[in-house]
PDB file of C-alpha atoms in Angstrom:
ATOM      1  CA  UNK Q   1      18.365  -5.410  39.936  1.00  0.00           C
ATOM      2  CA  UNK Q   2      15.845  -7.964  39.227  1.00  0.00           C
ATOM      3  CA  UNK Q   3      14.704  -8.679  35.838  1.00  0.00           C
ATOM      4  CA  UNK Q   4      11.031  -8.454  34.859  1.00  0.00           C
ATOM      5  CA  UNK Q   5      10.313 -11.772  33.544  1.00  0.00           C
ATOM      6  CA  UNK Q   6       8.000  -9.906  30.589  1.00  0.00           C
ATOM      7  CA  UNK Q   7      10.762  -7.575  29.468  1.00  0.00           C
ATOM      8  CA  UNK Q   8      12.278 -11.281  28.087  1.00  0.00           C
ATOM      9  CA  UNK Q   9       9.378 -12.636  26.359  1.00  0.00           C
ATOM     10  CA  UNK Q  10       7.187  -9.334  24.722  1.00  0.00           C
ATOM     11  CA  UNK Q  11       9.559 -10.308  21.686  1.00  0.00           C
ATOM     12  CA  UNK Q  12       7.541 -13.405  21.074  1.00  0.00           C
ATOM     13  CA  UNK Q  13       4.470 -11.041  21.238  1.00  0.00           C
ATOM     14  CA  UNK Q  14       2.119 -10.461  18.391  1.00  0.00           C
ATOM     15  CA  UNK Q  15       3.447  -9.188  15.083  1.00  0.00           C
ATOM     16  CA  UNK Q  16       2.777  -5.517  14.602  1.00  0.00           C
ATOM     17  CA  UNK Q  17       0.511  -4.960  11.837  1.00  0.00           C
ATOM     18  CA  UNK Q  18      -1.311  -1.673  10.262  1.00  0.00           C
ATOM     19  CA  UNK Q  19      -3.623  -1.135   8.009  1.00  0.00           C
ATOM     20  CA  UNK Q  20      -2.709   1.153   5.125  1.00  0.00           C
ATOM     21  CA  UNK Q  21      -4.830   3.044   2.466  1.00  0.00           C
ATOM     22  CA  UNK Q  22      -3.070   4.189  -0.471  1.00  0.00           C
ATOM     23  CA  UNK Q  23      -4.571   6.283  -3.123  1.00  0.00           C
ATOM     24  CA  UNK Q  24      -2.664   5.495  -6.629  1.00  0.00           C
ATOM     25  CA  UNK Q  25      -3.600   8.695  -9.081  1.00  0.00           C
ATOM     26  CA  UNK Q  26      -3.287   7.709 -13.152  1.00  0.00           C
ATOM     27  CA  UNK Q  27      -1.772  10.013 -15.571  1.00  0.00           C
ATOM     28  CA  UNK Q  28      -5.136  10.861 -17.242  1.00  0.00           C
ATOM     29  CA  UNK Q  29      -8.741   9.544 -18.328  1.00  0.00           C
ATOM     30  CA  UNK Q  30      -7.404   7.340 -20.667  1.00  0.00           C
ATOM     31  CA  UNK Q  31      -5.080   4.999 -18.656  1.00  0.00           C
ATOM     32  CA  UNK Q  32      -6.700   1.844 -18.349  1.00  0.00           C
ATOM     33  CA  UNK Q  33      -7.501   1.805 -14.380  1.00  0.00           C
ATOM     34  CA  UNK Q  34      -8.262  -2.547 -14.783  1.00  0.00           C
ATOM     35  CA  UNK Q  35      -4.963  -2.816 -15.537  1.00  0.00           C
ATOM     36  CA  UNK Q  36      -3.502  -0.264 -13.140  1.00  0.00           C
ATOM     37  CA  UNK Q  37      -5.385  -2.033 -10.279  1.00  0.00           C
ATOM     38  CA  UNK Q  38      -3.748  -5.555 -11.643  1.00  0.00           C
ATOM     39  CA  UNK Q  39      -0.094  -4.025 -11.613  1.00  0.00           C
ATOM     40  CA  UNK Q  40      -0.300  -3.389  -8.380  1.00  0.00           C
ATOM     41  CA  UNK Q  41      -1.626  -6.369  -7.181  1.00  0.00           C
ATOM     42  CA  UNK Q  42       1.181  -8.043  -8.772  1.00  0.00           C
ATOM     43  CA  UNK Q  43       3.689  -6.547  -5.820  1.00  0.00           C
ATOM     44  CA  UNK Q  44       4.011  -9.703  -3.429  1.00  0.00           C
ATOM     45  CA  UNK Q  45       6.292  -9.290  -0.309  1.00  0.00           C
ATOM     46  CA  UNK Q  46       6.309 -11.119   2.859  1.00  0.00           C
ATOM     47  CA  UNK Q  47       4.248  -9.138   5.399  1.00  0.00           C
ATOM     48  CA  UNK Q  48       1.843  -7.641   2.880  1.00  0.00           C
ATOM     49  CA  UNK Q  49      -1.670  -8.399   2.021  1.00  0.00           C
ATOM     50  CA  UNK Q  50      -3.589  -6.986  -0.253  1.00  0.00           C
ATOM     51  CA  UNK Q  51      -7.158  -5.923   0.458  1.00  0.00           C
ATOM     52  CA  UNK Q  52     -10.293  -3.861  -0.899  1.00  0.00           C
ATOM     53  CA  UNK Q  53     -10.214  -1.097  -4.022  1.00  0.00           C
ATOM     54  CA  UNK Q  54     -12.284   1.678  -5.309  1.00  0.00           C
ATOM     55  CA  UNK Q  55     -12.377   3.673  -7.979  1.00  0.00           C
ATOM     56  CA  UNK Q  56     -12.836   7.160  -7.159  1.00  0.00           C
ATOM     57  CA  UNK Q  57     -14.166  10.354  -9.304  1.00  0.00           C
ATOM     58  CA  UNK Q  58     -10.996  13.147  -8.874  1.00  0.00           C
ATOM     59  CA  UNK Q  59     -11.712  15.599 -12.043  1.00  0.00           C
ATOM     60  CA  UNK Q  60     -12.051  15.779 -15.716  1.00  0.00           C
ATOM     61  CA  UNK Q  61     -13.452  12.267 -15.830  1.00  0.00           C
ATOM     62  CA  UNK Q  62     -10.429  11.068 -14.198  1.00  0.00           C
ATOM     63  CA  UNK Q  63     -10.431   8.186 -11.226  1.00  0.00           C
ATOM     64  CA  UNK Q  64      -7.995   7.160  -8.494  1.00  0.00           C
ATOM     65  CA  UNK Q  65      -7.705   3.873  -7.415  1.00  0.00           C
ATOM     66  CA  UNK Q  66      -8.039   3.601  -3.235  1.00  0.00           C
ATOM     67  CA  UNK Q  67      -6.846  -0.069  -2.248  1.00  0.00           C
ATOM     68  CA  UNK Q  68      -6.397  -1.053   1.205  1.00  0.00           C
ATOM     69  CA  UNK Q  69      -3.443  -3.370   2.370  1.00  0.00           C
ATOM     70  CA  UNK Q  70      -2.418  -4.711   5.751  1.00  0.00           C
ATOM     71  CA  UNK Q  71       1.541  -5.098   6.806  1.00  0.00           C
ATOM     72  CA  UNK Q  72       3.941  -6.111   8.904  1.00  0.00           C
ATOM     73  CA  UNK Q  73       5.843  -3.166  10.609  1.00  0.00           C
ATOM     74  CA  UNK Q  74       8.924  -4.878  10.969  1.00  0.00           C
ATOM     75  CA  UNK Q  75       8.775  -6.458   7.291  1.00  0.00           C
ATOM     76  CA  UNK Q  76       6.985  -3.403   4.916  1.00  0.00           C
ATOM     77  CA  UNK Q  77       7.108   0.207   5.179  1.00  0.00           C
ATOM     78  CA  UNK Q  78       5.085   2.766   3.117  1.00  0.00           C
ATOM     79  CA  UNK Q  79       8.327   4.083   1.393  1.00  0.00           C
ATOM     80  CA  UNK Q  80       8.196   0.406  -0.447  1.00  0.00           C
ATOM     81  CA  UNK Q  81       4.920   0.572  -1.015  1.00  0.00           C
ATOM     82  CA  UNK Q  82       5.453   3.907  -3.116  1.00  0.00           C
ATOM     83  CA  UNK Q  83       8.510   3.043  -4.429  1.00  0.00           C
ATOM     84  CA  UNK Q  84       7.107  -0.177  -6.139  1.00  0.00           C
ATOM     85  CA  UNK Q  85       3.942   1.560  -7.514  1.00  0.00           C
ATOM     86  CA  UNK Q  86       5.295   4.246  -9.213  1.00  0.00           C
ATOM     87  CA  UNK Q  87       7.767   1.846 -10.903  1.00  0.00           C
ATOM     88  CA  UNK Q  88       4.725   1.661 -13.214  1.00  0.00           C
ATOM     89  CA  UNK Q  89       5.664   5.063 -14.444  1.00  0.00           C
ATOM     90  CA  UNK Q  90       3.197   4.497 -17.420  1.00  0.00           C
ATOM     91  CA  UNK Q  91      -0.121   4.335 -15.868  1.00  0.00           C
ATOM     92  CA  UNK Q  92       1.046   5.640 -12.456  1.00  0.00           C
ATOM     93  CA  UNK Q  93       1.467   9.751 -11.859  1.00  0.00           C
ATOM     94  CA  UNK Q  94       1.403   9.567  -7.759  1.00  0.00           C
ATOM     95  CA  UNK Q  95       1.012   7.589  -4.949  1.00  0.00           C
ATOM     96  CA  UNK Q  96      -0.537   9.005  -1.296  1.00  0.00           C
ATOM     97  CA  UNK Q  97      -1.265   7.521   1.816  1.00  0.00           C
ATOM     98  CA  UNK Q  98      -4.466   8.524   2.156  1.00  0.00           C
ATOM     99  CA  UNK Q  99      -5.082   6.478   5.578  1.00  0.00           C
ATOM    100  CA  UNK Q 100      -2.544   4.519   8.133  1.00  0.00           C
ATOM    101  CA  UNK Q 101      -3.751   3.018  11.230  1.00  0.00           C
ATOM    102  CA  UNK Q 102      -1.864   0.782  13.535  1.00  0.00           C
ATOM    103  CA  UNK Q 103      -3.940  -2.821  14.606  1.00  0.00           C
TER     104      UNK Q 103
END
């Protein structure tokens, strides 16, 4: 058996990233969506960069904020991402992936 001399390096290879879209849903109209949209901006990990948000119309007046991150496969998972959003149980009801593409 002779090695394949790429087998040894492809761990040196480029860090996996994906892009991830996550659509946070507020409790009602009256949660303040500014400060929603700062709370989650707070969460700081290694392997995870925050990106572009939107408010956007759901029902009854109410909005959903869509922001956009990027992460490191190996480093951040969605379950995290969730998991640390909806720690903000007073202005967050939900969180969805609403997109998830590898890069």
């Amino acid at each position: 058996n002779v090695k394949c001399p790429s087998s040894e390096t492809k761990k040196k290879g480029p860090v996996a990233k994906s892009t991830v879209v996550l659509d946070v849903k507020p409790w009602d109209d009256e949660t303040d969506m500014q400060e929603l949209e700062k709370l989650v901006r707070t969460i700081e990990a290694d392997g995870l960069l925050w990106g572009a948000s939107k408010f956007v119309p759901l029902a009854f007046g109410i909005k959903k904020l869509q922001i956009g991150c990027v992460i490191e496969d190996e480093k951040i998972g969605t379950d995290f991402l969730e998991e640390e959003i909806t720690k903000f149980e007073d202005h967050v009801q939900s969180v969805d992936i609403a997109a998830f593409n590898k890069l």
